[in-house]
Amino acid sequence: ARAEAVVAEARALREAIARLFQGRARPDDLALVNGFLARAPRAGLVRQGSGFGWDTDADPLRAPLWPVLWNAADLMTGDARDRVRCCADPECRWMFLDTARNRPRLWCSMEDCGNRAKARRHYLRSKRAS
Protein backbone atom coordinates (compact mmCIF):
# COMPACT_ATOMS: atom_id res chain seq x y z
CA ALA A 1 0.00 0.00 0.00
CA ARG A 2 2.88 2.38 0.79
CA ALA A 3 4.53 1.63 -2.55
CA GLU A 4 1.28 2.33 -4.40
CA ALA A 5 0.99 5.66 -2.59
CA VAL A 6 4.55 6.59 -3.59
CA VAL A 7 3.84 5.65 -7.22
CA ALA A 8 0.76 7.91 -7.16
CA GLU A 9 2.90 10.71 -5.69
CA ALA A 10 5.55 10.18 -8.37
CA ARG A 11 2.94 10.40 -11.12
CA ALA A 12 1.47 13.59 -9.65
CA LEU A 13 4.96 15.07 -9.40
CA ARG A 14 5.78 14.06 -12.99
CA GLU A 15 2.61 15.69 -14.31
CA ALA A 16 3.15 18.88 -12.27
CA ILE A 17 6.74 19.21 -13.52
CA ALA A 18 5.63 18.63 -17.12
CA ARG A 19 2.91 21.29 -16.87
CA LEU A 20 5.37 23.76 -15.37
CA PHE A 21 7.82 23.21 -18.23
CA GLN A 22 5.07 23.43 -20.84
CA GLY A 23 3.73 26.71 -19.48
CA ARG A 24 0.32 25.28 -18.64
CA ALA A 25 0.69 24.90 -14.88
CA ARG A 26 -2.28 24.50 -12.60
CA PRO A 27 -2.46 26.82 -9.58
CA ASP A 28 -1.23 24.12 -7.18
CA ASP A 29 1.59 22.67 -9.33
CA LEU A 30 4.34 24.90 -7.97
CA ALA A 31 3.21 24.24 -4.39
CA LEU A 32 3.26 20.49 -5.09
CA VAL A 33 6.82 20.63 -6.46
CA ASN A 34 7.95 22.84 -3.58
CA GLY A 35 6.40 20.43 -1.09
CA PHE A 36 8.43 17.59 -2.59
CA LEU A 37 11.57 19.74 -2.58
CA ALA A 38 11.09 20.46 1.11
CA ARG A 39 11.04 16.69 1.78
CA ALA A 40 14.03 15.98 -0.50
CA PRO A 41 17.01 17.01 1.60
CA ARG A 42 20.52 16.90 0.23
CA ALA A 43 22.22 15.75 3.40
CA GLY A 44 25.82 15.44 2.26
CA LEU A 45 28.19 13.95 -0.28
CA VAL A 46 29.26 10.32 -0.39
CA ARG A 47 31.62 8.45 -2.68
CA GLN A 48 29.89 6.59 -5.50
CA GLY A 49 32.34 4.65 -7.61
CA SER A 50 34.92 7.13 -8.87
CA GLY A 51 32.59 10.10 -8.28
CA PHE A 52 30.22 11.50 -5.71
CA GLY A 53 26.52 11.44 -4.97
CA TRP A 54 24.07 12.78 -2.43
CA ASP A 55 23.61 10.99 0.86
CA THR A 56 20.10 11.26 2.22
CA ASP A 57 18.25 9.71 5.12
CA ALA A 58 15.15 9.57 2.95
CA ASP A 59 12.44 6.96 2.79
CA PRO A 60 13.90 4.30 0.45
CA LEU A 61 10.66 4.24 -1.57
CA ARG A 62 10.83 7.99 -2.22
CA ALA A 63 14.62 8.32 -2.55
CA PRO A 64 14.62 7.57 -6.34
CA LEU A 65 12.40 10.65 -6.83
CA TRP A 66 14.89 13.09 -5.34
CA PRO A 67 17.49 13.20 -8.15
CA VAL A 68 14.67 13.63 -10.68
CA LEU A 69 13.21 16.44 -8.60
CA TRP A 70 16.57 18.16 -8.08
CA ASN A 71 17.38 17.97 -11.81
CA ALA A 72 13.96 19.33 -12.77
CA ALA A 73 14.34 22.22 -10.31
CA ASP A 74 17.84 22.97 -11.62
CA LEU A 75 16.49 22.98 -15.19
CA MET A 76 13.57 25.25 -14.26
CA THR A 77 15.86 27.80 -12.63
CA GLY A 78 18.75 27.61 -15.11
CA ASP A 79 19.61 28.83 -18.58
CA ALA A 80 18.71 25.48 -20.16
CA ARG A 81 14.99 25.85 -19.35
CA ASP A 82 14.18 27.00 -22.88
CA ARG A 83 15.86 23.86 -24.27
CA VAL A 84 13.32 21.52 -22.67
CA ARG A 85 11.04 20.22 -25.40
CA CYS A 86 8.06 17.92 -25.76
CA CYS A 87 8.24 15.14 -28.29
CA ALA A 88 6.47 16.05 -31.56
CA ASP A 89 4.77 12.65 -31.65
CA PRO A 90 1.24 13.29 -30.31
CA GLU A 91 1.11 9.78 -28.84
CA CYS A 92 4.35 10.30 -26.89
CA ARG A 93 4.40 12.34 -23.71
CA TRP A 94 8.16 12.35 -23.18
CA MET A 95 10.16 15.50 -22.69
CA PHE A 96 13.83 15.94 -23.55
CA LEU A 97 16.65 18.45 -23.39
CA ASP A 98 17.54 19.70 -26.87
CA THR A 99 21.30 20.24 -26.74
CA ALA A 100 21.78 20.78 -30.48
CA ARG A 101 23.16 24.18 -31.47
CA ASN A 102 20.11 25.46 -33.37
CA ARG A 103 17.60 23.39 -31.39
CA PRO A 104 16.17 21.51 -34.36
CA ARG A 105 15.28 18.31 -32.52
CA LEU A 106 11.63 17.23 -32.76
CA TRP A 107 11.47 13.81 -31.18
CA CYS A 108 12.55 12.32 -27.88
CA SER A 109 14.25 9.57 -29.88
CA MET A 110 14.89 9.42 -33.60
CA GLU A 111 14.97 5.62 -33.36
CA ASP A 112 11.47 5.42 -31.91
CA CYS A 113 9.19 8.43 -32.34
CA GLY A 114 11.13 9.97 -35.24
CA ASN A 115 11.17 6.72 -37.17
CA ARG A 116 7.45 6.13 -36.57
CA ALA A 117 6.61 9.66 -37.75
CA LYS A 118 8.66 9.25 -40.92
CA ALA A 119 7.15 5.82 -41.60
CA ARG A 120 3.65 7.24 -41.05
CA ARG A 121 4.31 10.08 -43.54
CA HIS A 122 5.73 7.62 -46.11
CA TYR A 123 2.70 5.36 -45.72
CA LEU A 124 0.29 8.27 -46.23
CA ARG A 125 2.17 9.52 -49.31
CA SER A 126 2.23 6.05 -50.88
CA LYS A 127 -1.45 5.53 -50.06
CA ARG A 128 -2.40 8.85 -51.76
CA ALA A 129 -0.32 7.97 -54.82
CA SER A 130 -2.11 4.67 -55.39
Tab-separated table of N, CA, C and O in Angstrom:
chain	number	residue	atom	x	y	z
A	1	ALA	N	0.831	-1.198	0.000
A	1	ALA	CA	0.000	0.000	0.000
A	1	ALA	C	0.872	1.257	0.000
A	1	ALA	O	0.560	2.228	-0.680
A	2	ARG	N	1.987	1.215	0.772
A	2	ARG	CA	2.878	2.383	0.785
A	2	ARG	C	3.516	2.601	-0.583
A	2	ARG	O	3.634	3.730	-1.043
A	3	ALA	N	3.911	1.520	-1.222
A	3	ALA	CA	4.531	1.625	-2.549
A	3	ALA	C	3.542	2.201	-3.562
A	3	ALA	O	3.912	3.042	-4.390
A	4	GLU	N	2.296	1.782	-3.495
A	4	GLU	CA	1.279	2.326	-4.401
A	4	GLU	C	1.078	3.813	-4.160
A	4	GLU	O	0.890	4.586	-5.112
A	5	ALA	N	1.120	4.231	-2.912
A	5	ALA	CA	0.985	5.662	-2.590
A	5	ALA	C	2.155	6.459	-3.150
A	5	ALA	O	1.977	7.567	-3.683
A	6	VAL	N	3.366	5.904	-3.066
A	6	VAL	CA	4.546	6.594	-3.593
A	6	VAL	C	4.472	6.671	-5.111
A	6	VAL	O	4.828	7.691	-5.707
A	7	VAL	N	3.999	5.624	-5.753
A	7	VAL	CA	3.838	5.651	-7.217
A	7	VAL	C	2.838	6.737	-7.608
A	7	VAL	O	3.066	7.493	-8.562
A	8	ALA	N	1.745	6.857	-6.884
A	8	ALA	CA	0.763	7.912	-7.162
A	8	ALA	C	1.393	9.292	-6.960
A	8	ALA	O	1.160	10.209	-7.766
A	9	GLU	N	2.198	9.445	-5.912
A	9	GLU	CA	2.895	10.714	-5.688
A	9	GLU	C	3.859	11.015	-6.835
A	9	GLU	O	3.943	12.157	-7.300
A	10	ALA	N	4.588	10.003	-7.273
A	10	ALA	CA	5.547	10.180	-8.365
A	10	ALA	C	4.844	10.611	-9.650
A	10	ALA	O	5.323	11.488	-10.374
A	11	ARG	N	3.696	10.020	-9.920
A	11	ARG	CA	2.938	10.405	-11.117
A	11	ARG	C	2.432	11.841	-11.013
A	11	ARG	O	2.487	12.602	-11.977
A	12	ALA	N	1.941	12.219	-9.848
A	12	ALA	CA	1.473	13.593	-9.646
A	12	ALA	C	2.623	14.575	-9.804
A	12	ALA	O	2.473	15.633	-10.429
A	13	LEU	N	3.775	14.226	-9.269
A	13	LEU	CA	4.961	15.075	-9.401
A	13	LEU	C	5.375	15.189	-10.858
A	13	LEU	O	5.659	16.281	-11.351
A	14	ARG	N	5.405	14.055	-11.567
A	14	ARG	CA	5.777	14.058	-12.986
A	14	ARG	C	4.863	14.981	-13.788
A	14	ARG	O	5.323	15.790	-14.590
A	15	GLU	N	3.565	14.876	-13.570
A	15	GLU	CA	2.611	15.693	-14.311
A	15	GLU	C	2.749	17.176	-13.956
A	15	GLU	O	2.662	18.040	-14.834
A	16	ALA	N	2.979	17.486	-12.686
A	16	ALA	CA	3.149	18.881	-12.271
A	16	ALA	C	4.398	19.477	-12.912
A	16	ALA	O	4.369	20.606	-13.433
A	17	ILE	N	5.498	18.730	-12.904
A	17	ILE	CA	6.743	19.210	-13.521
A	17	ILE	C	6.534	19.426	-15.011
A	17	ILE	O	6.941	20.446	-15.565
A	18	ALA	N	5.880	18.489	-15.675
A	18	ALA	CA	5.631	18.631	-17.119
A	18	ALA	C	4.802	19.873	-17.406
A	18	ALA	O	5.117	20.640	-18.321
A	19	ARG	N	3.741	20.107	-16.639
A	19	ARG	CA	2.905	21.293	-16.874
A	19	ARG	C	3.688	22.577	-16.632
A	19	ARG	O	3.519	23.559	-17.364
A	20	LEU	N	4.555	22.576	-15.626
A	20	LEU	CA	5.373	23.763	-15.368
A	20	LEU	C	6.300	24.048	-16.548
A	20	LEU	O	6.431	25.201	-16.977
A	21	PHE	N	6.940	23.023	-17.087
A	21	PHE	CA	7.824	23.211	-18.232
A	21	PHE	C	7.061	23.640	-19.477
A	21	PHE	O	7.554	24.411	-20.280
A	22	GLN	N	5.851	23.150	-19.638
A	22	GLN	CA	5.066	23.428	-20.836
A	22	GLN	C	4.321	24.752	-20.763
A	22	GLN	O	3.651	25.143	-21.710
A	23	GLY	N	4.404	25.425	-19.624
A	23	GLY	CA	3.734	26.713	-19.485
A	23	GLY	C	2.229	26.600	-19.307
A	23	GLY	O	1.501	27.533	-19.578
A	24	ARG	N	1.756	25.465	-18.849
A	24	ARG	CA	0.317	25.279	-18.640
A	24	ARG	C	0.049	24.765	-17.226
A	24	ARG	O	-0.771	23.891	-17.001
A	25	ALA	N	0.774	25.347	-16.268
A	25	ALA	CA	0.693	24.895	-14.881
A	25	ALA	C	-0.659	25.192	-14.262
A	25	ALA	O	-1.288	26.208	-14.547
A	26	ARG	N	-1.089	24.295	-13.408
A	26	ARG	CA	-2.279	24.505	-12.597
A	26	ARG	C	-1.871	25.335	-11.380
A	26	ARG	O	-0.694	25.373	-11.022
A	27	PRO	N	-2.821	25.970	-10.720
A	27	PRO	CA	-2.465	26.818	-9.575
A	27	PRO	C	-1.683	26.109	-8.471
A	27	PRO	O	-0.835	26.714	-7.832
A	28	ASP	N	-1.905	24.818	-8.276
A	28	ASP	CA	-1.230	24.119	-7.181
A	28	ASP	C	0.033	23.369	-7.590
A	28	ASP	O	0.694	22.755	-6.752
A	29	ASP	N	0.427	23.418	-8.872
A	29	ASP	CA	1.594	22.666	-9.331
A	29	ASP	C	2.890	23.120	-8.670
A	29	ASP	O	3.696	22.298	-8.231
A	30	LEU	N	3.116	24.408	-8.586
A	30	LEU	CA	4.342	24.898	-7.973
A	30	LEU	C	4.392	24.531	-6.487
A	30	LEU	O	5.438	24.125	-5.977
A	31	ALA	N	3.266	24.624	-5.810
A	31	ALA	CA	3.213	24.238	-4.392
A	31	ALA	C	3.505	22.744	-4.236
A	31	ALA	O	4.181	22.342	-3.286
A	32	LEU	N	2.999	21.923	-5.146
A	32	LEU	CA	3.263	20.487	-5.091
A	32	LEU	C	4.757	20.204	-5.240
A	32	LEU	O	5.343	19.459	-4.449
A	33	VAL	N	5.387	20.824	-6.244
A	33	VAL	CA	6.816	20.632	-6.460
A	33	VAL	C	7.607	21.142	-5.259
A	33	VAL	O	8.532	20.478	-4.774
A	34	ASN	N	7.247	22.309	-4.741
A	34	ASN	CA	7.947	22.843	-3.577
A	34	ASN	C	7.772	21.961	-2.348
A	34	ASN	O	8.690	21.822	-1.538
A	35	GLY	N	6.614	21.359	-2.192
A	35	GLY	CA	6.399	20.427	-1.092
A	35	GLY	C	7.325	19.221	-1.181
A	35	GLY	O	7.882	18.776	-0.176
A	36	PHE	N	7.510	18.701	-2.396
A	36	PHE	CA	8.433	17.590	-2.585
A	36	PHE	C	9.865	18.041	-2.335
A	36	PHE	O	10.651	17.319	-1.725
A	37	LEU	N	10.223	19.242	-2.807
A	37	LEU	CA	11.574	19.740	-2.584
A	37	LEU	C	11.877	19.881	-1.093
A	37	LEU	O	12.987	19.597	-0.648
A	38	ALA	N	10.897	20.297	-0.327
A	38	ALA	CA	11.092	20.456	1.115
A	38	ALA	C	11.366	19.113	1.796
A	38	ALA	O	12.039	19.058	2.826
A	39	ARG	N	10.844	18.024	1.208
A	39	ARG	CA	11.044	16.692	1.784
A	39	ARG	C	12.203	15.947	1.130
A	39	ARG	O	12.420	14.778	1.398
A	40	ALA	N	12.938	16.613	0.242
A	40	ALA	CA	14.026	15.975	-0.500
A	40	ALA	C	15.364	16.582	-0.097
A	40	ALA	O	16.016	17.265	-0.874
A	41	PRO	N	15.787	16.362	1.124
A	41	PRO	CA	17.011	17.010	1.601
A	41	PRO	C	18.265	16.436	0.952
A	41	PRO	O	18.360	15.237	0.714
A	42	ARG	N	19.183	17.315	0.668
A	42	ARG	CA	20.517	16.900	0.226
A	42	ARG	C	21.386	16.941	1.475
A	42	ARG	O	21.869	17.992	1.876
A	43	ALA	N	21.585	15.793	2.082
A	43	ALA	CA	22.220	15.751	3.400
A	43	ALA	C	23.734	15.880	3.347
A	43	ALA	O	24.331	16.425	4.249
A	44	GLY	N	24.364	15.389	2.341
A	44	GLY	CA	25.818	15.443	2.256
A	44	GLY	C	26.312	14.608	1.097
A	44	GLY	O	25.547	13.894	0.460
A	45	LEU	N	27.588	14.693	0.821
A	45	LEU	CA	28.187	13.952	-0.277
A	45	LEU	C	28.745	12.617	0.209
A	45	LEU	O	29.256	12.523	1.326
A	46	VAL	N	28.660	11.626	-0.649
A	46	VAL	CA	29.263	10.322	-0.392
A	46	VAL	C	29.955	9.858	-1.673
A	46	VAL	O	29.602	10.291	-2.763
A	47	ARG	N	30.945	9.021	-1.510
A	47	ARG	CA	31.620	8.450	-2.682
A	47	ARG	C	30.684	7.463	-3.375
A	47	ARG	O	30.028	6.661	-2.729
A	48	GLN	N	30.646	7.554	-4.694
A	48	GLN	CA	29.886	6.594	-5.503
A	48	GLN	C	30.775	6.207	-6.673
A	48	GLN	O	30.907	6.973	-7.622
A	49	GLY	N	31.390	5.056	-6.573
A	49	GLY	CA	32.340	4.647	-7.608
A	49	GLY	C	33.522	5.597	-7.615
A	49	GLY	O	34.133	5.858	-6.584
A	50	SER	N	33.812	6.166	-8.772
A	50	SER	CA	34.918	7.129	-8.869
A	50	SER	C	34.436	8.561	-8.685
A	50	SER	O	35.235	9.491	-8.769
A	51	GLY	N	33.141	8.753	-8.442
A	51	GLY	CA	32.585	10.100	-8.285
A	51	GLY	C	31.916	10.285	-6.941
A	51	GLY	O	32.259	9.629	-5.951
A	52	PHE	N	30.931	11.172	-6.928
A	52	PHE	CA	30.225	11.497	-5.706
A	52	PHE	C	28.728	11.505	-5.957
A	52	PHE	O	28.279	11.643	-7.085
A	53	GLY	N	27.974	11.361	-4.907
A	53	GLY	CA	26.520	11.437	-4.970
A	53	GLY	C	26.004	12.036	-3.682
A	53	GLY	O	26.759	12.338	-2.757
A	54	TRP	N	24.699	12.217	-3.621
A	54	TRP	CA	24.074	12.783	-2.428
A	54	TRP	C	23.706	11.679	-1.458
A	54	TRP	O	23.138	10.668	-1.842
A	55	ASP	N	23.998	11.907	-0.201
A	55	ASP	CA	23.615	10.988	0.865
A	55	ASP	C	22.379	11.564	1.539
A	55	ASP	O	22.386	12.700	1.987
A	56	THR	N	21.315	10.790	1.564
A	56	THR	CA	20.099	11.261	2.221
A	56	THR	C	19.616	10.202	3.191
A	56	THR	O	19.915	9.027	3.052
A	57	ASP	N	18.884	10.637	4.173
A	57	ASP	CA	18.249	9.715	5.115
A	57	ASP	C	16.790	9.531	4.727
A	57	ASP	O	15.930	9.356	5.569
A	58	ALA	N	16.523	9.574	3.450
A	58	ALA	CA	15.154	9.570	2.951
A	58	ALA	C	14.529	8.185	2.988
A	58	ALA	O	15.221	7.170	3.043
A	59	ASP	N	13.221	8.181	2.936
A	59	ASP	CA	12.441	6.960	2.789
A	59	ASP	C	12.943	6.245	1.524
A	59	ASP	O	12.974	6.836	0.450
A	60	PRO	N	13.345	4.986	1.621
A	60	PRO	CA	13.896	4.296	0.450
A	60	PRO	C	12.924	4.197	-0.723
A	60	PRO	O	13.349	4.070	-1.862
A	61	LEU	N	11.623	4.263	-0.460
A	61	LEU	CA	10.662	4.237	-1.567
A	61	LEU	C	10.639	5.570	-2.310
A	61	LEU	O	10.391	5.613	-3.507
A	62	ARG	N	10.876	6.663	-1.600
A	62	ARG	CA	10.834	7.989	-2.222
A	62	ARG	C	12.201	8.454	-2.715
A	62	ARG	O	12.283	9.354	-3.540
A	63	ALA	N	13.260	7.880	-2.211
A	63	ALA	CA	14.624	8.318	-2.553
A	63	ALA	C	14.890	8.379	-4.060
A	63	ALA	O	15.562	9.307	-4.508
A	64	PRO	N	14.374	7.459	-4.892
A	64	PRO	CA	14.623	7.574	-6.336
A	64	PRO	C	14.000	8.833	-6.960
A	64	PRO	O	14.403	9.257	-8.040
A	65	LEU	N	13.017	9.426	-6.298
A	65	LEU	CA	12.396	10.647	-6.831
A	65	LEU	C	13.290	11.873	-6.677
A	65	LEU	O	13.191	12.819	-7.449
A	66	TRP	N	14.143	11.864	-5.654
A	66	TRP	CA	14.888	13.085	-5.342
A	66	TRP	C	15.808	13.549	-6.460
A	66	TRP	O	15.775	14.734	-6.808
A	67	PRO	N	16.642	12.695	-7.053
A	67	PRO	CA	17.486	13.197	-8.149
A	67	PRO	C	16.672	13.751	-9.318
A	67	PRO	O	17.058	14.741	-9.938
A	68	VAL	N	15.540	13.126	-9.612
A	68	VAL	CA	14.665	13.629	-10.682
A	68	VAL	C	14.156	15.020	-10.316
A	68	VAL	O	14.178	15.950	-11.127
A	69	LEU	N	13.727	15.163	-9.090
A	69	LEU	CA	13.210	16.438	-8.602
A	69	LEU	C	14.286	17.514	-8.615
A	69	LEU	O	14.063	18.634	-9.073
A	70	TRP	N	15.488	17.187	-8.106
A	70	TRP	CA	16.574	18.165	-8.083
A	70	TRP	C	16.954	18.596	-9.500
A	70	TRP	O	17.165	19.778	-9.759
A	71	ASN	N	17.033	17.628	-10.429
A	71	ASN	CA	17.380	17.968	-11.812
A	71	ASN	C	16.310	18.837	-12.459
A	71	ASN	O	16.627	19.782	-13.184
A	72	ALA	N	15.047	18.516	-12.209
A	72	ALA	CA	13.961	19.333	-12.771
A	72	ALA	C	14.018	20.752	-12.221
A	72	ALA	O	13.870	21.724	-12.971
A	73	ALA	N	14.250	20.882	-10.921
A	73	ALA	CA	14.340	22.216	-10.311
A	73	ALA	C	15.534	22.978	-10.860
A	73	ALA	O	15.428	24.186	-11.151
A	74	ASP	N	16.669	22.304	-11.030
A	74	ASP	CA	17.841	22.965	-11.621
A	74	ASP	C	17.551	23.422	-13.044
A	74	ASP	O	17.956	24.519	-13.453
A	75	LEU	N	16.849	22.589	-13.820
A	75	LEU	CA	16.491	22.978	-15.190
A	75	LEU	C	15.532	24.171	-15.197
A	75	LEU	O	15.673	25.082	-16.012
A	76	MET	N	14.556	24.160	-14.304
A	76	MET	CA	13.573	25.254	-14.263
A	76	MET	C	14.208	26.582	-13.902
A	76	MET	O	13.741	27.626	-14.342
A	77	THR	N	15.257	26.553	-13.102
A	77	THR	CA	15.862	27.799	-12.634
A	77	THR	C	17.105	28.182	-13.421
A	77	THR	O	17.690	29.227	-13.172
A	78	GLY	N	17.517	27.360	-14.375
A	78	GLY	CA	18.749	27.612	-15.109
A	78	GLY	C	18.521	28.104	-16.526
A	78	GLY	O	17.391	28.273	-16.995
A	79	ASP	N	19.636	28.327	-17.208
A	79	ASP	CA	19.608	28.826	-18.582
A	79	ASP	C	19.101	27.799	-19.589
A	79	ASP	O	18.703	28.160	-20.689
A	80	ALA	N	19.121	26.527	-19.225
A	80	ALA	CA	18.711	25.475	-20.160
A	80	ALA	C	17.200	25.269	-20.190
A	80	ALA	O	16.702	24.454	-20.959
A	81	ARG	N	16.443	26.034	-19.408
A	81	ARG	CA	14.990	25.845	-19.348
A	81	ARG	C	14.333	25.918	-20.727
A	81	ARG	O	13.441	25.157	-21.050
A	82	ASP	N	14.800	26.850	-21.557
A	82	ASP	CA	14.181	26.996	-22.878
A	82	ASP	C	14.610	25.905	-23.851
A	82	ASP	O	14.148	25.863	-24.985
A	83	ARG	N	15.457	24.988	-23.416
A	83	ARG	CA	15.858	23.860	-24.266
A	83	ARG	C	15.052	22.594	-23.958
A	83	ARG	O	15.249	21.575	-24.593
A	84	VAL	N	14.174	22.661	-22.987
A	84	VAL	CA	13.320	21.516	-22.669
A	84	VAL	C	12.193	21.485	-23.689
A	84	VAL	O	11.499	22.474	-23.897
A	85	ARG	N	12.037	20.370	-24.335
A	85	ARG	CA	11.037	20.215	-25.397
A	85	ARG	C	10.125	19.019	-25.106
A	85	ARG	O	10.500	18.102	-24.412
A	86	CYS	N	8.977	19.053	-25.751
A	86	CYS	CA	8.058	17.915	-25.756
A	86	CYS	C	8.209	17.212	-27.092
A	86	CYS	O	8.361	17.857	-28.127
A	87	CYS	N	8.148	15.921	-27.072
A	87	CYS	CA	8.240	15.135	-28.294
A	87	CYS	C	7.119	15.547	-29.252
A	87	CYS	O	5.983	15.763	-28.834
A	88	ALA	N	7.451	15.646	-30.544
A	88	ALA	CA	6.474	16.053	-31.560
A	88	ALA	C	5.462	14.954	-31.884
A	88	ALA	O	4.449	15.226	-32.533
A	89	ASP	N	5.720	13.742	-31.433
A	89	ASP	CA	4.773	12.646	-31.651
A	89	ASP	C	3.604	12.835	-30.682
A	89	ASP	O	3.793	12.801	-29.467
A	90	PRO	N	2.382	13.033	-31.197
A	90	PRO	CA	1.244	13.292	-30.313
A	90	PRO	C	0.903	12.125	-29.380
A	90	PRO	O	0.251	12.319	-28.369
A	91	GLU	N	1.368	10.930	-29.703
A	91	GLU	CA	1.112	9.782	-28.843
A	91	GLU	C	2.175	9.625	-27.760
A	91	GLU	O	2.014	8.823	-26.850
A	92	CYS	N	3.256	10.378	-27.855
A	92	CYS	CA	4.348	10.296	-26.889
A	92	CYS	C	4.250	11.488	-25.944
A	92	CYS	O	3.980	12.597	-26.363
A	93	ARG	N	4.479	11.249	-24.677
A	93	ARG	CA	4.399	12.340	-23.708
A	93	ARG	C	5.766	12.668	-23.117
A	93	ARG	O	5.870	13.379	-22.140
A	94	TRP	N	6.823	12.142	-23.716
A	94	TRP	CA	8.157	12.348	-23.176
A	94	TRP	C	8.635	13.764	-23.435
A	94	TRP	O	8.261	14.406	-24.414
A	95	MET	N	9.496	14.219	-22.539
A	95	MET	CA	10.159	15.505	-22.695
A	95	MET	C	11.657	15.215	-22.798
A	95	MET	O	12.120	14.179	-22.338
A	96	PHE	N	12.394	16.136	-23.398
A	96	PHE	CA	13.826	15.941	-23.554
A	96	PHE	C	14.525	17.292	-23.553
A	96	PHE	O	13.890	18.335	-23.701
A	97	LEU	N	15.830	17.254	-23.375
A	97	LEU	CA	16.647	18.452	-23.387
A	97	LEU	C	17.330	18.524	-24.740
A	97	LEU	O	18.139	17.667	-25.081
A	98	ASP	N	16.983	19.524	-25.529
A	98	ASP	CA	17.544	19.701	-26.868
A	98	ASP	C	18.883	20.417	-26.734
A	98	ASP	O	18.933	21.616	-26.488
A	99	THR	N	19.961	19.671	-26.901
A	99	THR	CA	21.296	20.241	-26.736
A	99	THR	C	21.949	20.606	-28.065
A	99	THR	O	23.089	21.062	-28.083
A	100	ALA	N	21.233	20.431	-29.176
A	100	ALA	CA	21.784	20.784	-30.480
A	100	ALA	C	21.912	22.304	-30.586
A	100	ALA	O	21.158	23.064	-29.971
A	101	ARG	N	22.853	22.750	-31.374
A	101	ARG	CA	23.156	24.177	-31.472
A	101	ARG	C	21.940	25.018	-31.844
A	101	ARG	O	21.629	26.011	-31.212
A	102	ASN	N	21.246	24.656	-32.904
A	102	ASN	CA	20.108	25.460	-33.375
A	102	ASN	C	18.768	24.939	-32.880
A	102	ASN	O	17.726	25.374	-33.354
A	103	ARG	N	18.804	23.980	-31.996
A	103	ARG	CA	17.602	23.392	-31.388
A	103	ARG	C	16.597	22.857	-32.416
A	103	ARG	O	15.414	23.169	-32.360
A	104	PRO	N	17.079	22.027	-33.333
A	104	PRO	CA	16.167	21.513	-34.363
A	104	PRO	C	15.451	20.218	-33.990
A	104	PRO	O	14.598	19.740	-34.746
A	105	ARG	N	15.788	19.646	-32.863
A	105	ARG	CA	15.282	18.313	-32.522
A	105	ARG	C	13.771	18.335	-32.305
A	105	ARG	O	13.245	19.212	-31.631
A	106	LEU	N	13.089	17.338	-32.867
A	106	LEU	CA	11.633	17.234	-32.761
A	106	LEU	C	11.170	16.105	-31.865
A	106	LEU	O	10.137	16.208	-31.219
A	107	TRP	N	11.928	15.013	-31.860
A	107	TRP	CA	11.472	13.812	-31.181
A	107	TRP	C	12.359	13.468	-29.997
A	107	TRP	O	13.547	13.778	-29.974
A	108	CYS	N	11.775	12.773	-29.039
A	108	CYS	CA	12.553	12.322	-27.882
A	108	CYS	C	13.624	11.344	-28.338
A	108	CYS	O	14.714	11.324	-27.799
A	109	SER	N	13.314	10.553	-29.356
A	109	SER	CA	14.249	9.571	-29.877
A	109	SER	C	13.997	9.403	-31.375
A	109	SER	O	12.874	9.095	-31.783
A	110	MET	N	15.022	9.604	-32.163
A	110	MET	CA	14.888	9.415	-33.604
A	110	MET	C	14.592	7.949	-33.920
A	110	MET	O	13.834	7.650	-34.832
A	111	GLU	N	15.151	7.045	-33.112
A	111	GLU	CA	14.970	5.620	-33.362
A	111	GLU	C	13.530	5.170	-33.117
A	111	GLU	O	13.067	4.222	-33.730
A	112	ASP	N	12.834	5.825	-32.224
A	112	ASP	CA	11.467	5.425	-31.906
A	112	ASP	C	10.461	6.389	-32.532
A	112	ASP	O	9.915	6.119	-33.591
A	113	CYS	N	10.222	7.497	-31.892
A	113	CYS	CA	9.187	8.429	-32.341
A	113	CYS	C	9.501	9.033	-33.707
A	113	CYS	O	8.618	9.166	-34.547
A	114	GLY	N	10.754	9.393	-33.942
A	114	GLY	CA	11.128	9.970	-35.238
A	114	GLY	C	10.923	8.980	-36.365
A	114	GLY	O	10.383	9.319	-37.423
A	115	ASN	N	11.325	7.755	-36.161
A	115	ASN	CA	11.171	6.719	-37.165
A	115	ASN	C	9.698	6.441	-37.442
A	115	ASN	O	9.280	6.303	-38.594
A	116	ARG	N	8.894	6.366	-36.373
A	116	ARG	CA	7.447	6.133	-36.566
A	116	ARG	C	6.811	7.276	-37.348
A	116	ARG	O	5.972	7.054	-38.219
A	117	ALA	N	7.190	8.502	-37.041
A	117	ALA	CA	6.613	9.656	-37.746
A	117	ALA	C	6.982	9.625	-39.228
A	117	ALA	O	6.143	9.872	-40.093
A	118	LYS	N	8.223	9.320	-39.522
A	118	LYS	CA	8.657	9.254	-40.924
A	118	LYS	C	7.974	8.100	-41.648
A	118	LYS	O	7.552	8.243	-42.803
A	119	ALA	N	7.839	6.964	-40.978
A	119	ALA	CA	7.155	5.817	-41.595
A	119	ALA	C	5.686	6.145	-41.847
A	119	ALA	O	5.132	5.781	-42.889
A	120	ARG	N	5.052	6.843	-40.903
A	120	ARG	CA	3.651	7.244	-41.053
A	120	ARG	C	3.487	8.171	-42.266
A	120	ARG	O	2.570	8.001	-43.072
A	121	ARG	N	4.387	9.160	-42.390
A	121	ARG	CA	4.314	10.077	-43.542
A	121	ARG	C	4.515	9.330	-44.860
A	121	ARG	O	3.825	9.575	-45.845
A	122	HIS	N	5.473	8.403	-44.895
A	122	HIS	CA	5.728	7.622	-46.110
A	122	HIS	C	4.499	6.784	-46.477
A	122	HIS	O	4.096	6.738	-47.641
A	123	TYR	N	3.895	6.166	-45.483
A	123	TYR	CA	2.697	5.362	-45.724
A	123	TYR	C	1.580	6.220	-46.302
A	123	TYR	O	0.932	5.832	-47.277
A	124	LEU	N	1.347	7.398	-45.728
A	124	LEU	CA	0.288	8.272	-46.228
A	124	LEU	C	0.565	8.758	-47.646
A	124	LEU	O	-0.344	8.827	-48.467
A	125	ARG	N	1.829	9.096	-47.940
A	125	ARG	CA	2.171	9.516	-49.308
A	125	ARG	C	1.963	8.381	-50.301
A	125	ARG	O	1.393	8.581	-51.375
A	126	SER	N	2.382	7.173	-49.958
A	126	SER	CA	2.225	6.051	-50.882
A	126	SER	C	0.765	5.660	-51.046
A	126	SER	O	0.333	5.236	-52.110
A	127	LYS	N	-0.026	5.843	-49.990
A	127	LYS	CA	-1.455	5.530	-50.056
A	127	LYS	C	-2.181	6.526	-50.966
A	127	LYS	O	-3.048	6.148	-51.747
A	128	ARG	N	-1.801	7.816	-50.893
A	128	ARG	CA	-2.401	8.846	-51.757
A	128	ARG	C	-2.027	8.636	-53.209
A	128	ARG	O	-2.809	8.927	-54.111
A	129	ALA	N	-0.803	8.172	-53.457
A	129	ALA	CA	-0.316	7.971	-54.820
A	129	ALA	C	-0.998	6.788	-55.515
A	129	ALA	O	-1.066	6.739	-56.724
A	130	SER	N	-1.512	5.842	-54.754
A	130	SER	CA	-2.107	4.665	-55.385
A	130	SER	C	-3.581	4.799	-55.598
A	130	SER	O	-4.255	5.697	-55.427
